[in-house]
XYZ file of C-alpha atoms in Angstrom:
589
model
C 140.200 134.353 140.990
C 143.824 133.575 142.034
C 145.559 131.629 138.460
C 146.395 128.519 140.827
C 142.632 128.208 141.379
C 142.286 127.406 137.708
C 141.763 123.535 137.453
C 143.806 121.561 134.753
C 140.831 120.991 132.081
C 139.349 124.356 132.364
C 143.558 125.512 131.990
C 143.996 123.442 129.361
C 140.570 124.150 127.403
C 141.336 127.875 127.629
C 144.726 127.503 126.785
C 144.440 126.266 123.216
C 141.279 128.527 123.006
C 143.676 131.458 123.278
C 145.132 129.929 120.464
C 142.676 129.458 118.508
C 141.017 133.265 118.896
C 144.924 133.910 117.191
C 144.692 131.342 114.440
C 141.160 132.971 113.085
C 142.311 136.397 113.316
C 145.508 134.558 110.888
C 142.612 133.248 108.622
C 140.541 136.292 108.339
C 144.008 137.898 107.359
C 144.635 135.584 104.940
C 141.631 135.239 103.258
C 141.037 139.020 103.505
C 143.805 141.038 102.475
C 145.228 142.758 99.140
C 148.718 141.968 98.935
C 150.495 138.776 97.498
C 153.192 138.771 100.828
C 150.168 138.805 103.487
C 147.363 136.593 101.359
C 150.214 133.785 100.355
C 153.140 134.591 102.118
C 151.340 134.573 104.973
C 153.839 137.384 106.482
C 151.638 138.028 109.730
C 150.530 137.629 112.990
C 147.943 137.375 115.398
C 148.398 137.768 119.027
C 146.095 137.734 122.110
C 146.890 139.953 125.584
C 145.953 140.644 129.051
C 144.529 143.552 130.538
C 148.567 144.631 131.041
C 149.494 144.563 127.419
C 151.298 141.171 128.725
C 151.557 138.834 125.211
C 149.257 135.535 126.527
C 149.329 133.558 122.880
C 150.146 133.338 119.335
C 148.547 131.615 116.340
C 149.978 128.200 115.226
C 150.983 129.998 111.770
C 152.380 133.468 112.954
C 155.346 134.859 111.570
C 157.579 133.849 114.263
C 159.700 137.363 114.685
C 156.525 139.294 115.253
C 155.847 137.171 118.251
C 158.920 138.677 119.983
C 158.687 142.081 119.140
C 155.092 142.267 119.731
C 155.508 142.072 123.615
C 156.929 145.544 123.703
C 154.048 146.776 120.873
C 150.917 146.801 122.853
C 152.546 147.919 126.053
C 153.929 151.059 123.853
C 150.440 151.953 123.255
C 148.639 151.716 126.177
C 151.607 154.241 127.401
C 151.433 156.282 124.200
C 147.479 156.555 124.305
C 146.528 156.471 127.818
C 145.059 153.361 129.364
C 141.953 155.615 130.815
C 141.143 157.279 127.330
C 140.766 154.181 125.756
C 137.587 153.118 124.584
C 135.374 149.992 123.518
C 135.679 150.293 120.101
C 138.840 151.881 119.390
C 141.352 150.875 117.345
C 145.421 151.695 117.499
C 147.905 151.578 114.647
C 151.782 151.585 115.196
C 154.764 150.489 112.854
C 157.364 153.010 115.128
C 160.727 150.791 114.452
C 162.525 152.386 117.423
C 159.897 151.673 119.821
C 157.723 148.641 118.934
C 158.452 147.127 115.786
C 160.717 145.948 113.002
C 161.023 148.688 109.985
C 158.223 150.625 108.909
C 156.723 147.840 106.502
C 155.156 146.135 109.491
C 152.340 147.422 110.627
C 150.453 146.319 113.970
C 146.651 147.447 114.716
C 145.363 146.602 118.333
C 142.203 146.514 119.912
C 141.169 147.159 123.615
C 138.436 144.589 124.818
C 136.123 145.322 127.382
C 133.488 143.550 129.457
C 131.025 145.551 131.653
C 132.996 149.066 131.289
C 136.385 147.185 132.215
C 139.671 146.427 130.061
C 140.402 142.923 130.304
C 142.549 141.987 127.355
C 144.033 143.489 123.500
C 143.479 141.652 120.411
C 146.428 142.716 117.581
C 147.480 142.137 114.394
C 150.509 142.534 112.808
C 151.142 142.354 108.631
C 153.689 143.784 106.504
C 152.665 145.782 103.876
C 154.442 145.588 100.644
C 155.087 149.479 100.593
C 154.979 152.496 102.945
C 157.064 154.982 100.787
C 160.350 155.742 100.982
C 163.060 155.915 98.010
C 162.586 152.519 96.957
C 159.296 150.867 96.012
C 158.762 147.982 98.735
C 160.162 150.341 101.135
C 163.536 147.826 101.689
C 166.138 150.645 101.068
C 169.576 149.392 102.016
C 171.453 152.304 101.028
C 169.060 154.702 103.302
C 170.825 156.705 105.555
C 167.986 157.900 107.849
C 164.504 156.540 108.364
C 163.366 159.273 105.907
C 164.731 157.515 103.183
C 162.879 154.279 103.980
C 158.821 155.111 104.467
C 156.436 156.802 107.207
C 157.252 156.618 110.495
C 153.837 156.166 112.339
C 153.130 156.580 116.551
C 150.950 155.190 118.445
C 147.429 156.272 116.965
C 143.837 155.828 116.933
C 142.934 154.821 113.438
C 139.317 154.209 114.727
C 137.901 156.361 117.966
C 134.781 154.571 118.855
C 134.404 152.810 116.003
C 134.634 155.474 113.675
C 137.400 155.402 110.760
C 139.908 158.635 111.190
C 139.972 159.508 107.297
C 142.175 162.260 108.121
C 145.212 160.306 108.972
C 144.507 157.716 106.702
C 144.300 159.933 103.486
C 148.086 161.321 105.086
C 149.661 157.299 105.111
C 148.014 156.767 101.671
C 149.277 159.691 99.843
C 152.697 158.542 101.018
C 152.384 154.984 99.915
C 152.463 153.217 96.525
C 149.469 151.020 95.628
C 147.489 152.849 98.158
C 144.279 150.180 97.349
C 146.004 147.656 97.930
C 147.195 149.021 101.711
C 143.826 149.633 102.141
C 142.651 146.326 101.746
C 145.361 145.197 103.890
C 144.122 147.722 106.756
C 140.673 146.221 106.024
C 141.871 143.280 106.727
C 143.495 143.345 109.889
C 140.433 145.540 111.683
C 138.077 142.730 110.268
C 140.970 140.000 112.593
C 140.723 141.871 115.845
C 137.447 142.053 115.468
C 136.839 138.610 115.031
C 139.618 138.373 118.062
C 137.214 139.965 120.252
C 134.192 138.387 119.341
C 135.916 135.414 120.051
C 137.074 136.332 123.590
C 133.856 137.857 124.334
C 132.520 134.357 123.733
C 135.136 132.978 125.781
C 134.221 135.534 128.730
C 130.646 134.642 128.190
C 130.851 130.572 128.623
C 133.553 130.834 131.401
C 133.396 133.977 133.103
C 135.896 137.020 133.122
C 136.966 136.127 136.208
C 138.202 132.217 135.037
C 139.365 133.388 131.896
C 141.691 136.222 133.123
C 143.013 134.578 136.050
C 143.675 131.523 132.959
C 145.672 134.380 130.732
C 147.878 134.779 133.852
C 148.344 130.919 134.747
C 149.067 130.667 131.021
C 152.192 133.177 131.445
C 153.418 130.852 134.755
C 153.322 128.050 133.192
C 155.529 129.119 130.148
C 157.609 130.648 132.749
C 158.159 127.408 135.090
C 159.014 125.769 131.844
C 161.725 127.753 130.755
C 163.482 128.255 134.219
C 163.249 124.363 134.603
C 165.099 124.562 131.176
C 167.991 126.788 132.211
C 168.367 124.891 135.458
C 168.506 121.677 133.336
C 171.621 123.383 131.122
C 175.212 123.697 132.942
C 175.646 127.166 134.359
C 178.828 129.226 132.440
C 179.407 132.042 129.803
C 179.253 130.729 126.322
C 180.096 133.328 123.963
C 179.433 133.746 120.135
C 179.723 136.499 117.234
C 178.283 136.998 113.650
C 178.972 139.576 110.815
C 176.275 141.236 108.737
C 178.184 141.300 105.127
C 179.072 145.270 104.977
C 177.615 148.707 105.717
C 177.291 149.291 101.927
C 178.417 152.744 102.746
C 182.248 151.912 104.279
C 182.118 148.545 102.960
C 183.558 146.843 106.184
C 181.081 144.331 108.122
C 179.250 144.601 111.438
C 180.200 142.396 114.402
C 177.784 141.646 116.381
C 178.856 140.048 119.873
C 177.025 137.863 122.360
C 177.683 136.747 125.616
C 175.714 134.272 127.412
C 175.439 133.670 131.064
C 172.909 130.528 132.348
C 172.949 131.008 136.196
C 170.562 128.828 137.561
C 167.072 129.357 136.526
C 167.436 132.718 134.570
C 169.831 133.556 131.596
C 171.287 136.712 130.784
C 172.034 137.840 126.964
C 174.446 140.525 126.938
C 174.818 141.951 123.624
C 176.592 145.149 124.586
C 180.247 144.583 122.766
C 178.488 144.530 119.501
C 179.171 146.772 117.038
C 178.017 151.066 116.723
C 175.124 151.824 114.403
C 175.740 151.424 110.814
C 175.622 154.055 108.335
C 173.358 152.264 106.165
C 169.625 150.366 106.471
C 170.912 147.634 108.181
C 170.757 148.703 112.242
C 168.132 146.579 114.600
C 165.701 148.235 116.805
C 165.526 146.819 119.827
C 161.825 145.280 119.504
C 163.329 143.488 117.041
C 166.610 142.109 118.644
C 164.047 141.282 121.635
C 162.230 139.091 119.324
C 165.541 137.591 117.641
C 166.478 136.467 121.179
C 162.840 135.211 121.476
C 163.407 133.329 118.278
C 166.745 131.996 118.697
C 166.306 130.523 122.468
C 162.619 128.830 121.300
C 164.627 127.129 118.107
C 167.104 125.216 120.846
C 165.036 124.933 123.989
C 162.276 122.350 124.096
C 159.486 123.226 123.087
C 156.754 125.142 125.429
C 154.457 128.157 124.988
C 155.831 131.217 123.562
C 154.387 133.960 125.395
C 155.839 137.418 128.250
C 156.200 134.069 130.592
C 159.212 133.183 129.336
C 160.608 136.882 129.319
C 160.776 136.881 133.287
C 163.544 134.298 133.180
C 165.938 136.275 130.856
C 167.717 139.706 130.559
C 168.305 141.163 127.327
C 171.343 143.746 127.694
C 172.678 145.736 124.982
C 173.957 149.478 124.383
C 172.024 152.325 123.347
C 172.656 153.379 119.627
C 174.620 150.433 118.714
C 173.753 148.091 115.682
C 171.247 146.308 118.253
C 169.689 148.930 119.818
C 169.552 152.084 116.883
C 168.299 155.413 117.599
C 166.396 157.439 115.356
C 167.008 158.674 112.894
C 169.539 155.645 111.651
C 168.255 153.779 108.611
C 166.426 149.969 109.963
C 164.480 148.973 106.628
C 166.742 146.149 106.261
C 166.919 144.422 109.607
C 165.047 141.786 108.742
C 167.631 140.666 106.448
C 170.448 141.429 107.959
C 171.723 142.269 111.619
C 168.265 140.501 112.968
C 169.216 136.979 111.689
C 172.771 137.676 112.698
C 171.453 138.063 116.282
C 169.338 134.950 115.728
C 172.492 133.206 114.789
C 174.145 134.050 117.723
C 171.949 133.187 120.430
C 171.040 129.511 118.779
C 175.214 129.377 118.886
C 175.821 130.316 121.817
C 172.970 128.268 123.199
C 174.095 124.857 121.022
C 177.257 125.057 122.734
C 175.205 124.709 126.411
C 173.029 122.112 124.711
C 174.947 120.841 121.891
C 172.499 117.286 121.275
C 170.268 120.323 120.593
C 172.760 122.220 119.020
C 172.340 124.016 115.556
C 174.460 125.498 112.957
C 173.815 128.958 111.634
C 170.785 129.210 108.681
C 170.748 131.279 105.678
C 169.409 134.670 105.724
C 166.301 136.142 103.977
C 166.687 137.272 100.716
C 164.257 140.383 99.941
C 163.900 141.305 96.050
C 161.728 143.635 94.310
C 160.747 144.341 90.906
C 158.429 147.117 90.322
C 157.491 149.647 87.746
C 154.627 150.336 85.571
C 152.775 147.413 83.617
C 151.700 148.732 80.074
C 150.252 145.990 79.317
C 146.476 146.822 77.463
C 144.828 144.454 80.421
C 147.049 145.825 83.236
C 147.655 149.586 82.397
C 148.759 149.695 86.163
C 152.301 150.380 89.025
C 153.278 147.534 90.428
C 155.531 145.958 93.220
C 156.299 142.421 92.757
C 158.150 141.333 96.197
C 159.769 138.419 96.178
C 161.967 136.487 99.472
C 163.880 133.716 98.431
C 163.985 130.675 100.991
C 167.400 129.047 101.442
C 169.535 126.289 104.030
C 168.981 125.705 107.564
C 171.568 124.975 109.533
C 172.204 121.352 110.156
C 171.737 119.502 114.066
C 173.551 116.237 115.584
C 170.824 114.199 113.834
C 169.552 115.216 110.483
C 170.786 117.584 107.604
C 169.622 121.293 107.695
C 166.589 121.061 105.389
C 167.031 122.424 102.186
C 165.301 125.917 100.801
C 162.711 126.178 103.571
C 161.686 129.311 106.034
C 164.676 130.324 108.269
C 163.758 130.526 112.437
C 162.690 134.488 111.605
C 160.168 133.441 108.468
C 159.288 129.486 109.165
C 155.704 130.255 108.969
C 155.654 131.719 105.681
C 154.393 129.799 101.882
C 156.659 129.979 99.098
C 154.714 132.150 96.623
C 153.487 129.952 93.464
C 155.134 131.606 90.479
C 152.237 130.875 88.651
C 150.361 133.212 90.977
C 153.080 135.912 90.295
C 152.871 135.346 86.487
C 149.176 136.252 86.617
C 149.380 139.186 88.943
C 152.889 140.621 87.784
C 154.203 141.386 84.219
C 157.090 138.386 85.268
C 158.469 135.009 83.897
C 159.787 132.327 86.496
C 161.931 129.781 84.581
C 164.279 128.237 87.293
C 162.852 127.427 90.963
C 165.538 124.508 92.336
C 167.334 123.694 95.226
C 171.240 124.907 94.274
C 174.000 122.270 94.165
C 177.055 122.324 96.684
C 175.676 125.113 98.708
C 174.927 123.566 102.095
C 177.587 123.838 104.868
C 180.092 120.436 104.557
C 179.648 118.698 107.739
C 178.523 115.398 109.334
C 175.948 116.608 108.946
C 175.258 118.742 106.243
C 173.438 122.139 105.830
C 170.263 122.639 103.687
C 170.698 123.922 100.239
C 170.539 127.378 99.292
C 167.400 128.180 96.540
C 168.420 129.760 93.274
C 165.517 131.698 91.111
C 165.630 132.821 87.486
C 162.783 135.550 86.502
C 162.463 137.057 83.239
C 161.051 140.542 82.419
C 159.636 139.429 78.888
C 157.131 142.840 78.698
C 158.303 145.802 80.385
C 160.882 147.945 81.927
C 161.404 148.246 85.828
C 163.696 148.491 88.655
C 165.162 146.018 91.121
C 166.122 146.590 94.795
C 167.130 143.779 97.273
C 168.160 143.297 100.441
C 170.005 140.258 102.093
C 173.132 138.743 104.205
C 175.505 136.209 103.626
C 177.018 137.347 100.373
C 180.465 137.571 101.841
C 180.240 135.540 104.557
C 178.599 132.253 104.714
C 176.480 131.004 107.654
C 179.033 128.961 110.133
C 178.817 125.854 110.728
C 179.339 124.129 114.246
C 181.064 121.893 116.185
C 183.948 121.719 113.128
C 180.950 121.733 110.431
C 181.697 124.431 107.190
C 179.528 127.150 106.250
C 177.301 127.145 103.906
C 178.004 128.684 99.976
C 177.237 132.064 100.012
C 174.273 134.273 98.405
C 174.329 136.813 95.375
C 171.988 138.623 92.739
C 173.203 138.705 88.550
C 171.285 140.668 86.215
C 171.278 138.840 82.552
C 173.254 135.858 83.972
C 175.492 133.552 81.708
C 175.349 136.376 79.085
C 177.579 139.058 77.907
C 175.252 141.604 79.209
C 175.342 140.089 82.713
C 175.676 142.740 85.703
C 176.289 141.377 88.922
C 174.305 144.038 90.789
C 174.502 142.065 94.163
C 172.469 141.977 96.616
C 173.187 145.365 98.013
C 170.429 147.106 95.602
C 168.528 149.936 95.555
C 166.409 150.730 92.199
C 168.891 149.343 89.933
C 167.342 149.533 86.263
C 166.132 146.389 84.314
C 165.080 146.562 80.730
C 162.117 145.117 79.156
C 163.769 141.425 77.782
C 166.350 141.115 80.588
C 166.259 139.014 83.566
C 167.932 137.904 87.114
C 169.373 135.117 88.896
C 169.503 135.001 92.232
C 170.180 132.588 95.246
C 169.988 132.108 98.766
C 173.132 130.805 101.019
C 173.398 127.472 102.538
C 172.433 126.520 106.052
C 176.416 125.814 108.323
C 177.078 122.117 108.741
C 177.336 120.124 112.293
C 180.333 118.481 112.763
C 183.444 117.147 110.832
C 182.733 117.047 107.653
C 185.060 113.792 107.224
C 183.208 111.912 109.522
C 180.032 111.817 107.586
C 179.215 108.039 106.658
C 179.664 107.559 102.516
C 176.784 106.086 101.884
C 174.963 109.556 102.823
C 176.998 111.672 100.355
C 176.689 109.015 97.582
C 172.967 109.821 98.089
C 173.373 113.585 98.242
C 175.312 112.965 95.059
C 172.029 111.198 93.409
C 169.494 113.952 94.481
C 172.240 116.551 93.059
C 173.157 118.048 96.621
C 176.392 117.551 96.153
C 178.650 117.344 92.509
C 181.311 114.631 92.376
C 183.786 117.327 92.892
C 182.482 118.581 95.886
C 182.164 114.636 97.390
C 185.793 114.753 97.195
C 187.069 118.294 97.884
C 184.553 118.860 100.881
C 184.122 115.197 102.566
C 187.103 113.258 101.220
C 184.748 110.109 99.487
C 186.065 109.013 95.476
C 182.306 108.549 93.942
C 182.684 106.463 90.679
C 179.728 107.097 88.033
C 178.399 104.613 86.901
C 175.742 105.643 84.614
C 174.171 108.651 85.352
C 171.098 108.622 83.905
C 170.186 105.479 86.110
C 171.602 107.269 88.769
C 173.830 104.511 89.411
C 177.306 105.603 91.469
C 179.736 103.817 93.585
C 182.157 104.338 96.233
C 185.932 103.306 95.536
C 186.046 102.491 99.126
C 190.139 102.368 99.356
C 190.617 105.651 97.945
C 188.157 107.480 100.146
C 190.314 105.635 102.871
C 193.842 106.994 101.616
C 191.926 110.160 100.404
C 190.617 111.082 103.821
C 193.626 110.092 105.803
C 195.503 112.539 103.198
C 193.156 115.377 104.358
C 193.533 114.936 108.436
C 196.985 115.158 107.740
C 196.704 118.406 106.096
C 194.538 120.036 109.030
């Protein structure tokens, strides 16, 4: 059946189906697996294909940066294993970084479907496992100077042939991985989702037909794809360039660059990333799946809004240089992408992209903020390892009409939960004591950037290690359009004490004694615009939800707030100071 035969209820019916098959195969996931970071984080996808390994939909809750990289995943399988071997009740594991995926933490398992002897679509689903070996537990190892240093490397597999588990391989991956029952209730998890992804589809096939419901998983992928080429012929053609710097290689200390240059020509765009920067010497280079997906990620954040699937791929380019930071080559260290060059490509494209569409426009969020704390818990009812892993949520950058929103999911994790600390408490020998939104971080602007989170754990009952992984310590995320960046990030063992160690968040298996704790925060979304042009009454009221200090309504947007009484949150504007104040400060520019 040609796709333009489809009619617009049966399109539309089958569209959100295709949905829907993704959002169970999320649930079953999250109801299903082992590890705190998949069962509440909620760090996951599910994804539905065609017959071509062409990405047709995603689930209303997937981790937004698997989406991206996910369309080069399948269609590295069904070249690694064969498209004629495959069989109806196989099932193929990958986490290869260089190829198909992010670091080695993230593993994908996909499933061939068939109807009467032939392929007609791939179910898959795609989790990150809190450890796959390496130096460091959680497998985040900044400092790494290969991928040996960071966890196993797996290819394109069968982890079932016809249905039947391949123990073999299996008992390899788990004697290389810590809390190997815990990955295997993760593994358990996903084979039950693409299972239930093809039951689903099966159904699908059964009520419709093959014919109607392929020929609807093609339509699906032209109508994304009319979308976004009426979107770039709706922006002004030009070159709109943009740049952003990871913090440092820890290993030269000097930052990476990484370059963009945009060209909208009509109904295509092409996003050249080739000036960026060589490969790193440390964990922090992308892999190309992954600055795929960051591209993904950063265009669907500005452009309205349509459905994410290889439809809108046709109408863009992605260029960039073999073996630099964007595109590494084994063996160069990757665990750390995530936090690191990844977002800074994010930040890029939504920059570059705000200047073609600034009423669209956004400033530059925070970056993720991995942290781990593992060791053994001797604890009589525990007597057990453990890896507590921890990402901190932060600023988003702020837009033309409303203020970044403060410590939420950045564009690479907005579908993940904030894990209770109670939870953690239970599960992990921790102590949370400070979970709040941290003052004077976001970027000064008219409007402002969200606020940065800061966290302060205890280790009341045993001994451990920490290791973390982030961005923005140096450099803040920029604002835009003369907005400020936002405050940046950092990581302080025994804070406010005379014991304190400001360890950074550059860490690999840095020791932390029983009794000792750390602080650590997120950075501040950039602001949008001047920051003296932002109305007083607004930061009076940042000043009253403790956004902003008095000092900083003065230093950073030129308003004199009087207290009144503080308690009553009661505060006033001495409106001709602000006046003389401000006028002071244009001067000075």
């Amino acid at each position: 059946m040609s796709p333009a035969a489809i009619d617009p209820i049966t399109f539309e019916v089958l569209r959100n189906a295709f949905s829907a098959v993704c959002n169970e195969m999320a649930l079953v996931v999250a109801k299903t697996a082992y590890s705190t970071p998949i069962n509440e984080g909620r760090d996951f996808a599910g994804t539905v294909y065609d017959r071509n390994g062409k990405l047709v939909a995603q689930g209303e809750t997937d981790l937004p940066a698997f989406v991206g990289l996910t369309m080069l995943t399948v269609p590295e399988v069904i070249r690694a294993i064969g498209r004629d071997t495959m069989r109806p009740e196989d099932i193929y594991m990958i986490n290869d970084p260089y190829v198909a995926s992010t670091h080695c933490n993230d593993i994908h398992l996909v499933k061939p479907i068939f109807h009467e002897g032939t392929l007609v679509a791939f179910t898959s689903s795609t989790a990150h496992w809190s450890d796959v070996g390496g130096v460091a537990p959680g497998s985040l190892n900044c400092r790494a100077r290969s991928h040996f240093e960071e966890g196993v490397r797996i290819p394109a597999l069968r982890i079932y042939r016809e249905g039947e588990l391949n123990k073999d391989v299996l008992a390899i991956l788990l004697h290389n991985m810590r809390e190997s029952w815990e990955r295997v209730g993760d593994l358990n998890a996903q084979v039950a989702a693409v299972k239930a992804g093809e039951a689903r589809l099966q159904a699908l096939i059964a009520k419709h037909g093959a014919d109607t419901v392929l020929a609807t998983m093609e339509e699906v992928q032209n109508h994304s794809e009319r979308l976004a080429r009426a979107s770039w012929q709706s922006l002004p053609d030009g070159v709109y360039e943009s740049s952003d710097r990871v913090d440092m290689d820890i290993h030269t200390g000097e930052p990476k660059v990484i370059r963009l240059k945009l060209t909208i020509a009509g109904d295509h765009a092409i996003f050249d990333l080739t000036e960026s920067d060589g490969p790193a010497e440390s964990g922090i280079n992308c892999t190309i799946a992954a600055t795929t997906s960051a591209v993904f990620l950063g265009l669907a954040s500005i452009l309205p809004p349509m459905p994410m699937n290889s439809g809108i791929m046709r109408t863009i380019e992605i260029k960039a240089r073999r073996g630099s930071i964007v595109w590494a080559q084994p063996p160069v260290a990757i665990s750390g992408l995530a936090a690191t060059s990844m977002e800074c490509t994010i930040g890029c494209v939504v920059q570059a992209l705000s200047e073609a569409l600034p009423e669209r426009g956004a400033a530059t969020p925070f970056s993720v903020l991995n942290t781990v704390f593992a060791g053994f818990d001797t604890r009589p009812e525990f007597q057990s390892s453990f890896i507590n892993y921890v990402w901190g949520f932060g600023g988003l950058g702020a837009v033309a009409t409303h203020d970044g929103a403060n410590v939420a999911g950045s564009p690479y994790t907005a579908s993940t939960q904030n894990i209770p600390a109670e939870l953690q408490e239970r599960r992990y020998p921790v102590l949370w004591r400070i979970y709040e939104c941290l003052q004077d971080s976001g970027g000064p602007g008219r409007s402002r950037g969200g606020t940065g989170l800061r966290q302060y754990v205890e280790f009341p009952y045993v001994a451990g290690t920490i290791s973390c992984i982030g961005d923005r310590e140096r450099f803040g995320p920029p604002g835009i359009f003369g907005g400020r960046e936002g405050a940046t990030a950092g990581l302080v063992v025994n804070h406010g004490t005379e014991q304190a160690r400001d360890i950074g968040i550059f860490s690999v298996n840095e020791p932390a004694g029983a009794g000792e704790s750390i602080t650590f925060w997120s950075a501040g979304g950039g602001g949008y615009g001047d920051p003296l042009e932002r109305e007083p009454e607004r930061v009076v009221e940042d000043v009253r939800d403790a956004y902003i200090s008095l000092a900083a309504a003065r230093s950073q947007y030129g308003v004199v707030v009087r207290e009144i009484d503080r308690r009553q949150l009661q505060y006033t504007i001495d409106e001709a100071a602000t006046a003389t104040l401000r006028e002071e400060m244009r001067a000075q520019r």
